[in-house]
XYZ file of C-alpha atoms in Angstrom:
160
model
C 22.745 8.747 19.976
C 24.004 8.463 16.372
C 26.301 11.476 16.865
C 27.737 10.134 20.119
C 31.190 8.624 20.377
C 31.765 4.871 20.017
C 32.519 4.666 23.735
C 29.245 6.376 24.644
C 27.294 4.017 22.395
C 29.111 1.035 23.862
C 28.387 2.123 27.453
C 24.745 2.882 26.680
C 24.223 -0.510 25.020
C 25.862 -2.336 27.915
C 23.893 -0.370 30.530
C 20.641 -1.066 28.729
C 21.201 -4.773 28.007
C 23.317 -6.114 30.885
C 20.490 -5.661 33.404
C 18.067 -7.804 31.429
C 17.776 -11.584 31.698
C 20.053 -12.848 28.924
C 21.249 -9.298 28.317
C 24.964 -10.068 28.595
C 24.535 -12.876 26.085
C 22.630 -10.522 23.753
C 25.262 -7.765 24.154
C 27.990 -10.289 23.289
C 26.036 -11.428 20.216
C 25.581 -7.822 19.062
C 29.284 -7.181 19.597
C 30.026 -10.151 17.319
C 27.829 -8.579 14.651
C 29.541 -5.174 14.940
C 33.027 -6.684 15.140
C 32.840 -9.967 13.160
C 36.511 -10.925 13.304
C 36.826 -10.596 17.076
C 33.381 -12.095 17.427
C 34.509 -15.244 15.628
C 36.110 -16.677 18.782
C 32.800 -16.403 20.647
C 33.900 -14.544 23.773
C 31.207 -13.413 26.195
C 31.374 -10.015 27.898
C 30.857 -10.613 31.614
C 31.610 -7.166 32.966
C 32.036 -3.750 31.393
C 32.625 -0.502 33.227
C 34.505 2.583 32.128
C 38.116 1.436 32.051
C 37.444 -2.216 32.877
C 36.392 -5.204 30.796
C 36.186 -8.887 31.665
C 35.367 -11.553 29.059
C 35.167 -15.313 29.119
C 35.973 -17.768 26.376
C 34.787 -21.344 26.488
C 37.343 -23.885 25.353
C 35.861 -25.758 22.410
C 37.011 -27.392 19.197
C 36.568 -24.222 17.090
C 39.303 -22.371 19.029
C 41.706 -25.287 19.592
C 45.030 -26.007 17.947
C 46.865 -29.235 17.135
C 48.244 -29.349 20.714
C 44.726 -29.744 22.134
C 44.781 -26.292 23.750
C 43.265 -22.911 22.869
C 45.006 -21.458 19.813
C 47.472 -18.619 20.357
C 45.612 -16.274 18.028
C 42.326 -16.897 19.872
C 44.150 -15.813 23.043
C 45.484 -12.710 21.300
C 41.994 -12.000 19.992
C 40.307 -12.015 23.411
C 43.187 -10.101 25.002
C 42.883 -7.369 22.357
C 39.092 -7.353 22.651
C 39.294 -6.891 26.432
C 41.745 -4.039 25.886
C 39.461 -2.419 23.326
C 36.338 -2.643 25.437
C 38.127 -1.259 28.509
C 39.665 1.533 26.448
C 36.562 2.538 24.483
C 34.318 2.442 27.534
C 36.631 4.900 29.321
C 37.309 7.370 26.515
C 35.730 10.791 26.888
C 33.366 11.731 24.052
C 36.037 14.077 22.668
C 38.697 11.376 22.204
C 39.049 8.502 19.744
C 41.430 5.581 19.793
C 42.679 2.858 17.497
C 44.985 -0.056 18.293
C 48.313 0.161 16.486
C 50.080 -2.919 17.787
C 49.981 -5.870 20.111
C 52.660 -7.785 21.940
C 51.646 -11.015 23.627
C 53.420 -13.605 25.716
C 52.050 -17.122 25.940
C 52.898 -18.421 29.387
C 51.320 -21.880 29.404
C 48.853 -24.030 27.489
C 45.373 -22.574 27.729
C 42.551 -24.987 28.462
C 39.096 -24.792 29.968
C 37.137 -21.593 30.518
C 39.428 -18.611 30.052
C 38.993 -15.085 31.389
C 40.487 -12.054 29.661
C 40.620 -8.841 31.652
C 41.898 -5.322 31.071
C 41.897 -2.197 33.210
C 42.836 1.260 32.032
C 42.968 4.808 33.353
C 42.868 7.217 30.431
C 45.458 10.006 30.529
C 44.554 13.565 29.669
C 44.536 13.717 25.878
C 45.352 17.101 24.337
C 46.562 15.827 20.972
C 47.727 12.646 19.277
C 49.501 10.320 21.668
C 50.420 6.671 22.126
C 49.154 4.711 25.104
C 49.542 1.092 26.202
C 46.925 -1.141 27.790
C 47.732 -4.434 29.486
C 45.400 -7.384 29.187
C 45.693 -10.744 30.906
C 44.162 -14.127 30.110
C 43.754 -16.606 32.964
C 42.460 -20.157 33.197
C 39.782 -21.353 35.628
C 42.451 -21.969 38.302
C 43.462 -18.285 38.100
C 46.781 -19.046 36.407
C 47.884 -16.514 33.829
C 48.169 -18.217 30.443
C 48.817 -15.100 28.338
C 49.801 -11.491 28.918
C 49.284 -8.855 26.216
C 50.219 -5.223 25.774
C 48.095 -3.382 23.240
C 49.391 -0.095 21.839
C 46.759 2.546 21.124
C 46.912 5.826 19.278
C 44.647 8.354 20.979
C 43.595 11.691 19.572
C 40.983 14.376 19.789
C 37.901 14.065 17.600
C 37.786 17.093 15.284
C 34.916 19.453 16.042
C 34.234 18.174 19.570
């Protein structure tokens, strides 16, 4: 598995762990280890399928701002993480991707348990190309509190 693509390793880890009692928690902890900055907000991966990711973030003091709501950058962090998991889990083994930009709109104060979700259908990649993935963050009432567009550069992996 060491020569497999990041997406293949991600899918295999999720498939192996998510079925176990506490497996989603363990997967989320491992993701924090692999990706320490994104892991700092403490999001939990609830669902991961090729092209779809859903994460939750518990509102707590560590991610709050001076307005007593979840900090804007914590929202951007989970929106980008949802985008990345959806994107990487859908990439064919011959394609790699890296985020190149993010645009986010904050629609209302974010409080309580938040859910970040992204869905993506990968286009046919024959060379370097740019691609955008939309990610939403909603509160427990289902109200959208943030909406992000993450720009990705996709390209073929040499030698595959």
